[in-house]
């Protein structure tokens, strides 16, 4: 017999079915044993009657989290036994055959609670058990559904998803790079991408016009609140679009997503309010204002766009101007004289998407005019040679017919944390790291064999 899922048997009263899954819990009532069987879709009640002695005795040995397979008849439950809290609450399985597929030790923690009170290190060490928890399943399933939906929405608007390399060269997002030594090019290192920024711009030069990617980004930052060394962005780049079109597309994408998957949530204001960086700092003393009307209401989503960021900021420690976002952000002027004279007054086509006081996205139009780019680097105090060393590939690409382009990237982990009312992005990532960057389940990072280091000609300074 072919195995069925618990979600597939609700209407099969009177039929024989085969089910497999985990023993969620067991209740003995004298001559009758009830087991809740759990599979990926839910629970169903199994009934073992004392009349079949062998079967009953085997059922008596079952313990929580054992993996079993059963065959039996789907029966309607007697009226007073109906459990409306369960999707399968109107039926049960009168088991005729039972097979134990594997046994389980006692779990290190309870998985039938929401788990918030269990020490996080323990949850992360046994993440594969923690993920059995209903809350975690729900979080990861919503994540999957939303990502599939976003992919479809973008596909319908003519975007294509392109994968870009993980082994690459430093990208200018302002964090430290993770480095990977090259065995074939000794002494040289790849950097893991802080974002696909340069690749997506190069795809615009290549003529793709509408790119997106569910992209993993890596940033080696000091422990700071709710961050992860690797995180997921929905990364987007377009050609011939202005800021307005990018913001409109963003708004439609998020409004449609919320309406479809979280209809219980109320979006505070549509169209999303647009606040300039200057106004935000003056009125809210932050560039991530929380515009919820009622901050205690878990179902309120207050989106807003923060626009018109300054192009440059002064770095006192280094005594130089730096790009607020990255050096390819397009200033709102092409007057190079003005840029150099009053860099602090120059605004950029840069925008953030803020949700309930968290930045969940950011992007910009890019400078593609070589003179403006050169002026930007000069203001930042970089020599042309140094710039060429770092960004030569991009600068050269721009000499072969570059369209005006711009984009945005959304931090999906944070978005999902807010959608699920979770306190941390670790609750919406299947295998997150601790705040100090350790994977407790795999035991990473870890030392490596002397042999591996030798091959790479790397020595550890003790
Ligand atoms: N690469 C930028 C970031 O990760 C987003 C963008 O400018 O499109 O913040």
GROMACS .gro file of C-alpha atoms and ligand atoms in nm:
model
  471
    1UNK     CA    1   0.000   0.000   0.000
    2UNK     CA    2   0.123   0.351  -0.078
    3UNK     CA    3   0.176   0.576   0.221
    4UNK     CA    4  -0.055   0.875   0.261
    5UNK     CA    5  -0.008   1.202   0.447
    6UNK     CA    6  -0.232   1.301   0.737
    7UNK     CA    7  -0.356   1.589   0.522
    8UNK     CA    8  -0.482   1.347   0.256
    9UNK     CA    9  -0.713   1.123   0.457
   10UNK     CA   10  -0.977   1.354   0.603
   11UNK     CA   11  -1.235   1.254   0.343
   12UNK     CA   12  -1.146   0.887   0.327
   13UNK     CA   13  -1.383   0.752   0.593
   14UNK     CA   14  -1.430   0.378   0.549
   15UNK     CA   15  -1.112   0.334   0.346
   16UNK     CA   16  -0.794   0.150   0.438
   17UNK     CA   17  -0.483   0.370   0.448
   18UNK     CA   18  -0.114   0.346   0.530
   19UNK     CA   19   0.043   0.628   0.734
   20UNK     CA   20   0.398   0.684   0.857
   21UNK     CA   21   0.548   0.933   1.097
   22UNK     CA   22   0.648   1.005   1.454
   23UNK     CA   23   0.473   0.914   1.777
   24UNK     CA   24   0.372   1.257   1.903
   25UNK     CA   25   0.212   1.132   2.221
   26UNK     CA   26   0.049   0.827   2.369
   27UNK     CA   27  -0.253   0.789   2.598
   28UNK     CA   28  -0.343   0.455   2.754
   29UNK     CA   29  -0.706   0.405   2.853
   30UNK     CA   30  -0.709   0.052   2.990
   31UNK     CA   31  -0.820  -0.161   2.698
   32UNK     CA   32  -0.749   0.102   2.441
   33UNK     CA   33  -0.433   0.294   2.341
   34UNK     CA   34  -0.444   0.624   2.159
   35UNK     CA   35  -0.140   0.748   1.970
   36UNK     CA   36  -0.114   1.082   1.796
   37UNK     CA   37   0.085   1.019   1.481
   38UNK     CA   38   0.271   1.322   1.340
   39UNK     CA   39   0.391   1.375   0.988
   40UNK     CA   40   0.498   1.684   0.797
   41UNK     CA   41   0.142   1.805   0.762
   42UNK     CA   42  -0.007   1.742   1.103
   43UNK     CA   43  -0.141   1.491   1.351
   44UNK     CA   44  -0.394   1.209   1.339
   45UNK     CA   45  -0.523   0.988   1.617
   46UNK     CA   46  -0.447   0.615   1.599
   47UNK     CA   47  -0.655   0.369   1.798
   48UNK     CA   48  -0.529   0.028   1.916
   49UNK     CA   49  -0.791  -0.202   2.069
   50UNK     CA   50  -0.712  -0.477   2.317
   51UNK     CA   51  -0.890  -0.736   2.102
   52UNK     CA   52  -0.582  -0.788   1.884
   53UNK     CA   53  -0.335  -0.899   2.151
   54UNK     CA   54  -0.009  -0.895   1.952
   55UNK     CA   55  -0.081  -0.560   1.798
   56UNK     CA   56  -0.183  -0.418   2.135
   57UNK     CA   57   0.135  -0.545   2.302
   58UNK     CA   58   0.351  -0.390   2.035
   59UNK     CA   59   0.160  -0.062   2.067
   60UNK     CA   60   0.230  -0.068   2.441
   61UNK     CA   61   0.605  -0.048   2.370
   62UNK     CA   62   0.573   0.272   2.163
   63UNK     CA   63   0.738   0.581   2.304
   64UNK     CA   64   0.742   0.947   2.200
   65UNK     CA   65   0.931   1.025   1.880
   66UNK     CA   66   0.960   0.667   1.760
   67UNK     CA   67   0.907   0.642   1.387
   68UNK     CA   68   0.629   0.404   1.291
   69UNK     CA   69   0.421   0.293   0.999
   70UNK     CA   70   0.060   0.178   1.036
   71UNK     CA   71  -0.219   0.047   0.823
   72UNK     CA   72  -0.580   0.071   0.924
   73UNK     CA   73  -0.927   0.201   0.852
   74UNK     CA   74  -1.024   0.567   0.859
   75UNK     CA   75  -1.324   0.601   1.089
   76UNK     CA   76  -1.544   0.892   1.181
   77UNK     CA   77  -1.510   0.972   1.550
   78UNK     CA   78  -1.814   0.944   1.773
   79UNK     CA   79  -1.973   1.287   1.814
   80UNK     CA   80  -1.842   1.351   2.166
   81UNK     CA   81  -1.486   1.256   2.070
   82UNK     CA   82  -1.456   1.512   1.789
   83UNK     CA   83  -1.163   1.749   1.844
   84UNK     CA   84  -1.212   2.070   1.650
   85UNK     CA   85  -0.858   2.192   1.734
   86UNK     CA   86  -0.715   1.930   1.499
   87UNK     CA   87  -0.762   1.935   1.122
   88UNK     CA   88  -0.809   1.557   1.144
   89UNK     CA   89  -1.021   1.595   1.459
   90UNK     CA   90  -1.328   1.430   1.309
   91UNK     CA   91  -1.153   1.106   1.219
   92UNK     CA   92  -0.924   0.843   1.368
   93UNK     CA   93  -0.745   0.535   1.239
   94UNK     CA   94  -0.843   0.192   1.366
   95UNK     CA   95  -0.500   0.033   1.335
   96UNK     CA   96  -0.467  -0.320   1.200
   97UNK     CA   97  -0.093  -0.331   1.130
   98UNK     CA   98   0.197  -0.160   1.306
   99UNK     CA   99   0.564  -0.151   1.217
  100UNK     CA  100   0.830   0.021   1.425
  101UNK     CA  101   1.074   0.181   1.179
  102UNK     CA  102   1.307   0.331   1.441
  103UNK     CA  103   1.320   0.398   1.810
  104UNK     CA  104   1.417   0.727   1.976
  105UNK     CA  105   1.601   0.823   2.291
  106UNK     CA  106   1.430   1.064   2.526
  107UNK     CA  107   1.464   1.408   2.366
  108UNK     CA  108   1.683   1.666   2.542
  109UNK     CA  109   1.389   1.905   2.561
  110UNK     CA  110   1.016   1.926   2.508
  111UNK     CA  111   0.919   1.992   2.148
  112UNK     CA  112   0.549   2.029   2.213
  113UNK     CA  113   0.580   2.378   2.361
  114UNK     CA  114   0.671   2.703   2.183
  115UNK     CA  115   1.025   2.651   2.316
  116UNK     CA  116   1.098   3.011   2.413
  117UNK     CA  117   1.191   2.912   2.767
  118UNK     CA  118   1.449   2.651   2.661
  119UNK     CA  119   1.811   2.766   2.661
  120UNK     CA  120   1.893   2.874   2.308
  121UNK     CA  121   2.233   2.701   2.303
  122UNK     CA  122   2.054   2.373   2.367
  123UNK     CA  123   1.797   2.439   2.098
  124UNK     CA  124   2.071   2.519   1.847
  125UNK     CA  125   2.281   2.216   1.942
  126UNK     CA  126   1.985   1.991   1.868
  127UNK     CA  127   1.838   2.208   1.597
  128UNK     CA  128   1.707   1.907   1.403
  129UNK     CA  129   1.489   1.830   1.705
  130UNK     CA  130   1.401   2.191   1.772
  131UNK     CA  131   1.274   2.212   1.414
  132UNK     CA  132   1.016   1.942   1.493
  133UNK     CA  133   0.842   2.206   1.703
  134UNK     CA  134   0.515   2.326   1.548
  135UNK     CA  135   0.617   2.691   1.572
  136UNK     CA  136   0.943   2.635   1.386
  137UNK     CA  137   0.770   2.434   1.115
  138UNK     CA  138   0.514   2.709   1.071
  139UNK     CA  139   0.789   2.971   1.045
  140UNK     CA  140   0.985   2.780   0.782
  141UNK     CA  141   0.673   2.695   0.585
  142UNK     CA  142   0.565   3.058   0.568
  143UNK     CA  143   0.916   3.149   0.462
  144UNK     CA  144   0.900   2.898   0.178
  145UNK     CA  145   0.554   3.010   0.064
  146UNK     CA  146   0.646   3.378   0.062
  147UNK     CA  147   0.973   3.322  -0.124
  148UNK     CA  148   0.795   3.113  -0.387
  149UNK     CA  149   0.533   3.384  -0.422
  150UNK     CA  150   0.791   3.662  -0.455
  151UNK     CA  151   0.975   3.461  -0.719
  152UNK     CA  152   0.650   3.420  -0.914
  153UNK     CA  153   0.555   3.787  -0.881
  154UNK     CA  154   0.894   3.900  -1.007
  155UNK     CA  155   0.891   3.640  -1.284
  156UNK     CA  156   0.558   3.776  -1.405
  157UNK     CA  157   0.708   4.125  -1.420
  158UNK     CA  158   0.982   3.998  -1.650
  159UNK     CA  159   1.258   3.951  -1.391
  160UNK     CA  160   1.486   3.652  -1.416
  161UNK     CA  161   1.675   3.491  -1.132
  162UNK     CA  162   2.048   3.460  -1.190
  163UNK     CA  163   2.286   3.290  -0.950
  164UNK     CA  164   2.610   3.473  -0.882
  165UNK     CA  165   2.933   3.332  -0.734
  166UNK     CA  166   2.998   3.272  -0.368
  167UNK     CA  167   3.374   3.257  -0.421
  168UNK     CA  168   3.450   3.608  -0.537
  169UNK     CA  169   3.628   3.931  -0.462
  170UNK     CA  170   3.565   4.190  -0.196
  171UNK     CA  171   3.239   4.387  -0.232
  172UNK     CA  172   3.188   4.733  -0.089
  173UNK     CA  173   2.909   4.693   0.168
  174UNK     CA  174   3.121   4.827   0.448
  175UNK     CA  175   3.167   4.513   0.657
  176UNK     CA  176   3.466   4.283   0.692
  177UNK     CA  177   3.496   4.006   0.433
  178UNK     CA  178   3.508   3.636   0.500
  179UNK     CA  179   3.817   3.511   0.322
  180UNK     CA  180   3.876   3.173   0.160
  181UNK     CA  181   4.233   3.075   0.074
  182UNK     CA  182   4.297   2.954  -0.277
  183UNK     CA  183   4.498   2.631  -0.308
  184UNK     CA  184   4.553   2.669  -0.681
  185UNK     CA  185   4.662   3.031  -0.648
  186UNK     CA  186   4.865   3.017  -0.331
  187UNK     CA  187   4.873   3.332  -0.126
  188UNK     CA  188   4.553   3.458  -0.285
  189UNK     CA  189   4.211   3.466  -0.130
  190UNK     CA  190   3.854   3.470  -0.241
  191UNK     CA  191   3.610   3.683  -0.047
  192UNK     CA  192   3.257   3.563   0.020
  193UNK     CA  193   3.011   3.819  -0.117
  194UNK     CA  194   2.876   4.078   0.124
  195UNK     CA  195   2.610   4.109  -0.146
  196UNK     CA  196   2.595   4.035  -0.520
  197UNK     CA  197   2.623   4.410  -0.578
  198UNK     CA  198   2.885   4.416  -0.853
  199UNK     CA  199   2.759   4.106  -1.030
  200UNK     CA  200   2.410   4.246  -1.052
  201UNK     CA  201   2.542   4.569  -1.196
  202UNK     CA  202   2.747   4.370  -1.446
  203UNK     CA  203   2.431   4.180  -1.542
  204UNK     CA  204   2.281   4.517  -1.631
  205UNK     CA  205   2.580   4.586  -1.858
  206UNK     CA  206   2.516   4.240  -2.001
  207UNK     CA  207   2.166   4.351  -2.099
  208UNK     CA  208   1.945   4.146  -1.867
  209UNK     CA  209   1.761   4.459  -1.748
  210UNK     CA  210   1.559   4.286  -1.474
  211UNK     CA  211   1.748   4.061  -1.238
  212UNK     CA  212   1.666   3.914  -0.903
  213UNK     CA  213   1.814   3.651  -0.677
  214UNK     CA  214   1.737   3.497  -0.343
  215UNK     CA  215   2.098   3.549  -0.245
  216UNK     CA  216   2.308   3.451   0.052
  217UNK     CA  217   2.526   3.735   0.180
  218UNK     CA  218   2.819   3.710   0.418
  219UNK     CA  219   2.941   3.985   0.647
  220UNK     CA  220   3.201   3.941   0.916
  221UNK     CA  221   3.071   4.186   1.170
  222UNK     CA  222   3.121   4.211   1.540
  223UNK     CA  223   2.841   4.070   1.748
  224UNK     CA  224   2.569   4.326   1.717
  225UNK     CA  225   2.216   4.243   1.828
  226UNK     CA  226   2.017   4.035   1.592
  227UNK     CA  227   2.271   3.971   1.316
  228UNK     CA  228   2.392   3.659   1.144
  229UNK     CA  229   2.726   3.611   0.965
  230UNK     CA  230   2.525   3.486   0.668
  231UNK     CA  231   2.179   3.603   0.579
  232UNK     CA  232   1.937   3.600   0.287
  233UNK     CA  233   1.854   3.892   0.065
  234UNK     CA  234   1.597   3.923  -0.208
  235UNK     CA  235   1.832   4.110  -0.438
  236UNK     CA  236   1.701   4.311  -0.733
  237UNK     CA  237   1.852   4.524  -1.009
  238UNK     CA  238   1.685   4.695  -1.303
  239UNK     CA  239   1.792   4.899  -1.603
  240UNK     CA  240   1.617   5.214  -1.729
  241UNK     CA  241   1.405   5.235  -1.415
  242UNK     CA  242   1.405   5.538  -1.190
  243UNK     CA  243   1.365   5.551  -0.814
  244UNK     CA  244   0.988   5.587  -0.847
  245UNK     CA  245   0.944   5.261  -1.038
  246UNK     CA  246   1.164   5.070  -0.794
  247UNK     CA  247   0.970   5.198  -0.493
  248UNK     CA  248   0.636   5.125  -0.662
  249UNK     CA  249   0.739   4.769  -0.740
  250UNK     CA  250   0.863   4.724  -0.383
  251UNK     CA  251   0.539   4.848  -0.237
  252UNK     CA  252   0.328   4.621  -0.460
  253UNK     CA  253   0.543   4.319  -0.375
  254UNK     CA  254   0.513   4.366   0.000
  255UNK     CA  255   0.146   4.464   0.003
  256UNK     CA  256   0.052   4.162  -0.210
  257UNK     CA  257   0.261   3.931   0.008
  258UNK     CA  258   0.105   4.050   0.332
  259UNK     CA  259  -0.249   4.036   0.193
  260UNK     CA  260  -0.203   3.685   0.061
  261UNK     CA  261  -0.023   3.520   0.352
  262UNK     CA  262  -0.104   3.730   0.659
  263UNK     CA  263  -0.455   3.867   0.602
  264UNK     CA  264  -0.485   3.918   0.978
  265UNK     CA  265  -0.214   4.187   0.959
  266UNK     CA  266  -0.306   4.545   0.904
  267UNK     CA  267  -0.078   4.770   0.704
  268UNK     CA  268  -0.083   5.110   0.875
  269UNK     CA  269  -0.068   5.317   0.559
  270UNK     CA  270  -0.083   5.250   0.183
  271UNK     CA  271   0.080   5.401  -0.019
  272UNK     CA  272   0.377   5.363   0.217
  273UNK     CA  273   0.469   5.703   0.358
  274UNK     CA  274   0.789   5.852   0.217
  275UNK     CA  275   1.007   6.040   0.459
  276UNK     CA  276   1.331   6.209   0.369
  277UNK     CA  277   1.635   6.116   0.570
  278UNK     CA  278   1.650   6.478   0.694
  279UNK     CA  279   1.289   6.471   0.817
  280UNK     CA  280   1.332   6.132   0.979
  281UNK     CA  281   1.638   6.244   1.174
  282UNK     CA  282   1.471   6.566   1.281
  283UNK     CA  283   1.135   6.422   1.375
  284UNK     CA  284   1.229   6.073   1.500
  285UNK     CA  285   1.606   6.099   1.562
  286UNK     CA  286   1.650   5.783   1.359
  287UNK     CA  287   1.654   5.678   0.995
  288UNK     CA  288   1.436   5.379   1.089
  289UNK     CA  289   1.123   5.536   1.230
  290UNK     CA  290   0.862   5.307   1.380
  291UNK     CA  291   0.532   5.444   1.249
  292UNK     CA  292   0.299   5.195   1.415
  293UNK     CA  293  -0.006   5.360   1.568
  294UNK     CA  294  -0.008   5.105   1.848
  295UNK     CA  295   0.325   4.940   1.925
  296UNK     CA  296   0.154   4.674   2.139
  297UNK     CA  297  -0.052   4.546   1.848
  298UNK     CA  298   0.126   4.239   1.703
  299UNK     CA  299  -0.077   4.257   1.383
  300UNK     CA  300   0.020   4.606   1.271
  301UNK     CA  301   0.272   4.651   0.992
  302UNK     CA  302   0.396   5.007   0.946
  303UNK     CA  303   0.603   5.027   0.630
  304UNK     CA  304   0.769   5.345   0.514
  305UNK     CA  305   1.033   5.452   0.267
  306UNK     CA  306   1.317   5.669   0.383
  307UNK     CA  307   1.456   5.859   0.083
  308UNK     CA  308   1.710   6.127  -0.003
  309UNK     CA  309   1.997   6.004   0.210
  310UNK     CA  310   2.309   6.219   0.203
  311UNK     CA  311   2.562   6.088  -0.046
  312UNK     CA  312   2.863   6.134   0.183
  313UNK     CA  313   2.939   6.122   0.551
  314UNK     CA  314   3.247   6.243   0.734
  315UNK     CA  315   3.464   5.974   0.898
  316UNK     CA  316   3.632   6.151   1.185
  317UNK     CA  317   3.874   5.864   1.269
  318UNK     CA  318   3.999   5.853   0.912
  319UNK     CA  319   3.954   6.227   0.849
  320UNK     CA  320   3.783   6.169   0.515
  321UNK     CA  321   3.447   6.157   0.341
  322UNK     CA  322   3.296   5.819   0.281
  323UNK     CA  323   2.996   5.702   0.082
  324UNK     CA  324   2.694   5.656   0.310
  325UNK     CA  325   2.582   5.349   0.114
  326UNK     CA  326   2.845   5.245  -0.136
  327UNK     CA  327   3.052   5.443  -0.386
  328UNK     CA  328   2.828   5.347  -0.678
  329UNK     CA  329   2.527   5.525  -0.529
  330UNK     CA  330   2.419   5.801  -0.768
  331UNK     CA  331   2.428   6.156  -0.632
  332UNK     CA  332   2.127   6.372  -0.714
  333UNK     CA  333   2.353   6.608  -0.905
  334UNK     CA  334   2.591   6.571  -1.196
  335UNK     CA  335   2.759   6.902  -1.111
  336UNK     CA  336   3.105   6.781  -1.017
  337UNK     CA  337   3.217   7.123  -0.899
  338UNK     CA  338   2.929   7.132  -0.653
  339UNK     CA  339   2.997   6.777  -0.534
  340UNK     CA  340   3.354   6.863  -0.446
  341UNK     CA  341   3.269   7.199  -0.290
  342UNK     CA  342   2.985   7.089  -0.060
  343UNK     CA  343   2.994   6.709  -0.031
  344UNK     CA  344   2.794   6.727   0.291
  345UNK     CA  345   2.501   6.891   0.108
  346UNK     CA  346   2.480   6.639  -0.175
  347UNK     CA  347   2.187   6.400  -0.159
  348UNK     CA  348   2.182   6.059  -0.320
  349UNK     CA  349   1.921   5.849  -0.496
  350UNK     CA  350   1.924   5.613  -0.205
  351UNK     CA  351   1.625   5.465  -0.028
  352UNK     CA  352   1.547   5.228   0.255
  353UNK     CA  353   1.237   5.023   0.324
  354UNK     CA  354   1.157   5.036   0.694
  355UNK     CA  355   0.907   4.812   0.874
  356UNK     CA  356   0.805   4.867   1.238
  357UNK     CA  357   1.133   5.042   1.309
  358UNK     CA  358   1.358   4.787   1.135
  359UNK     CA  359   1.539   4.844   0.809
  360UNK     CA  360   1.426   4.557   0.590
  361UNK     CA  361   1.558   4.682   0.258
  362UNK     CA  362   1.777   4.935   0.091
  363UNK     CA  363   1.903   5.029  -0.247
  364UNK     CA  364   1.997   5.305  -0.481
  365UNK     CA  365   2.027   5.422  -0.836
  366UNK     CA  366   2.387   5.371  -0.947
  367UNK     CA  367   2.637   5.613  -1.086
  368UNK     CA  368   2.714   5.513  -1.441
  369UNK     CA  369   2.862   5.844  -1.555
  370UNK     CA  370   3.242   5.799  -1.538
  371UNK     CA  371   3.309   6.162  -1.444
  372UNK     CA  372   3.070   6.151  -1.149
  373UNK     CA  373   3.220   5.821  -1.041
  374UNK     CA  374   3.573   5.960  -1.057
  375UNK     CA  375   3.464   6.265  -0.856
  376UNK     CA  376   3.301   6.040  -0.595
  377UNK     CA  377   3.620   5.843  -0.547
  378UNK     CA  378   3.823   6.162  -0.531
  379UNK     CA  379   3.596   6.304  -0.259
  380UNK     CA  380   3.640   5.980  -0.066
  381UNK     CA  381   4.015   6.034  -0.086
  382UNK     CA  382   4.097   5.736  -0.304
  383UNK     CA  383   4.350   5.749  -0.582
  384UNK     CA  384   4.233   5.637  -0.921
  385UNK     CA  385   4.492   5.356  -0.918
  386UNK     CA  386   4.359   5.220  -0.590
  387UNK     CA  387   4.006   5.233  -0.724
  388UNK     CA  388   4.104   5.058  -1.043
  389UNK     CA  389   4.271   4.783  -0.845
  390UNK     CA  390   3.945   4.725  -0.660
  391UNK     CA  391   3.673   4.803  -0.910
  392UNK     CA  392   3.858   4.795  -1.243
  393UNK     CA  393   3.633   4.523  -1.383
  394UNK     CA  394   3.325   4.736  -1.319
  395UNK     CA  395   3.483   5.057  -1.445
  396UNK     CA  396   3.597   4.885  -1.760
  397UNK     CA  397   3.256   4.727  -1.811
  398UNK     CA  398   3.104   5.073  -1.796
  399UNK     CA  399   3.309   5.164  -2.105
  400UNK     CA  400   3.113   4.918  -2.320
  401UNK     CA  401   2.767   5.069  -2.314
  402UNK     CA  402   2.618   5.082  -1.966
  403UNK     CA  403   2.246   5.146  -1.917
  404UNK     CA  404   2.127   5.366  -1.633
  405UNK     CA  405   2.049   5.120  -1.357
  406UNK     CA  406   1.953   5.081  -0.995
  407UNK     CA  407   1.820   4.830  -0.752
  408UNK     CA  408   1.729   4.730  -0.404
  409UNK     CA  409   1.779   4.437  -0.170
  410UNK     CA  410   1.554   4.313   0.109
  411UNK     CA  411   1.668   4.137   0.422
  412UNK     CA  412   1.426   3.849   0.415
  413UNK     CA  413   1.519   3.706   0.754
  414UNK     CA  414   1.418   4.023   0.933
  415UNK     CA  415   1.099   4.053   0.729
  416UNK     CA  416   0.999   3.698   0.822
  417UNK     CA  417   1.083   3.756   1.188
  418UNK     CA  418   0.844   4.052   1.191
  419UNK     CA  419   0.573   3.866   0.998
  420UNK     CA  420   0.590   3.577   1.246
  421UNK     CA  421   0.610   3.810   1.547
  422UNK     CA  422   0.941   3.650   1.638
  423UNK     CA  423   1.191   3.827   1.862
  424UNK     CA  424   1.493   3.715   1.659
  425UNK     CA  425   1.586   3.625   1.302
  426UNK     CA  426   1.725   3.299   1.441
  427UNK     CA  427   1.364   3.183   1.477
  428UNK     CA  428   1.307   3.202   1.101
  429UNK     CA  429   1.639   3.056   0.980
  430UNK     CA  430   1.663   2.677   0.970
  431UNK     CA  431   2.022   2.654   1.089
  432UNK     CA  432   2.128   2.985   1.240
  433UNK     CA  433   2.448   3.066   1.421
  434UNK     CA  434   2.484   3.195   1.773
  435UNK     CA  435   2.539   3.566   1.814
  436UNK     CA  436   2.914   3.500   1.822
  437UNK     CA  437   2.899   3.315   1.493
  438UNK     CA  438   2.908   2.950   1.602
  439UNK     CA  439   2.707   2.665   1.458
  440UNK     CA  440   2.660   2.457   1.770
  441UNK     CA  441   2.509   2.163   1.588
  442UNK     CA  442   2.790   2.118   1.334
  443UNK     CA  443   3.058   2.249   1.564
  444UNK     CA  444   3.168   2.524   1.327
  445UNK     CA  445   3.400   2.703   1.304
  446UNK     CA  446   3.649   2.429   1.377
  447UNK     CA  447   4.019   2.361   1.349
  448UNK     CA  448   4.143   2.184   1.035
  449UNK     CA  449   4.403   1.917   0.969
  450UNK     CA  450   4.766   2.021   0.961
  451UNK     CA  451   4.771   1.865   0.612
  452UNK     CA  452   4.503   2.101   0.483
  453UNK     CA  453   4.691   2.402   0.614
  454UNK     CA  454   5.013   2.277   0.457
  455UNK     CA  455   4.848   2.247   0.117
  456UNK     CA  456   4.740   2.606   0.148
  457UNK     CA  457   5.079   2.712   0.283
  458UNK     CA  458   4.906   2.865   0.581
  459UNK     CA  459   5.048   2.870   0.932
  460UNK     CA  460   4.859   2.962   1.246
  461UNK     CA  461   5.029   3.228   1.459
  462UNK     CA  462   4.975   3.120   1.817
  463LIG     N1  463   2.378   4.572  -0.218
  463LIG     C1  464   2.301   4.661  -0.136
  463LIG     C2  465   2.296   4.607   0.006
  463LIG     O1  466   2.322   4.489   0.029
  463LIG     C3  467   2.162   4.678  -0.184
  463LIG     C4  468   2.154   4.754  -0.311
  463LIG     O2  469   2.209   4.864  -0.318
  463LIG     O3  470   2.087   4.706  -0.403
  463LIG     O4  471   2.264   4.680   0.097
   0.00000   0.00000   0.00000
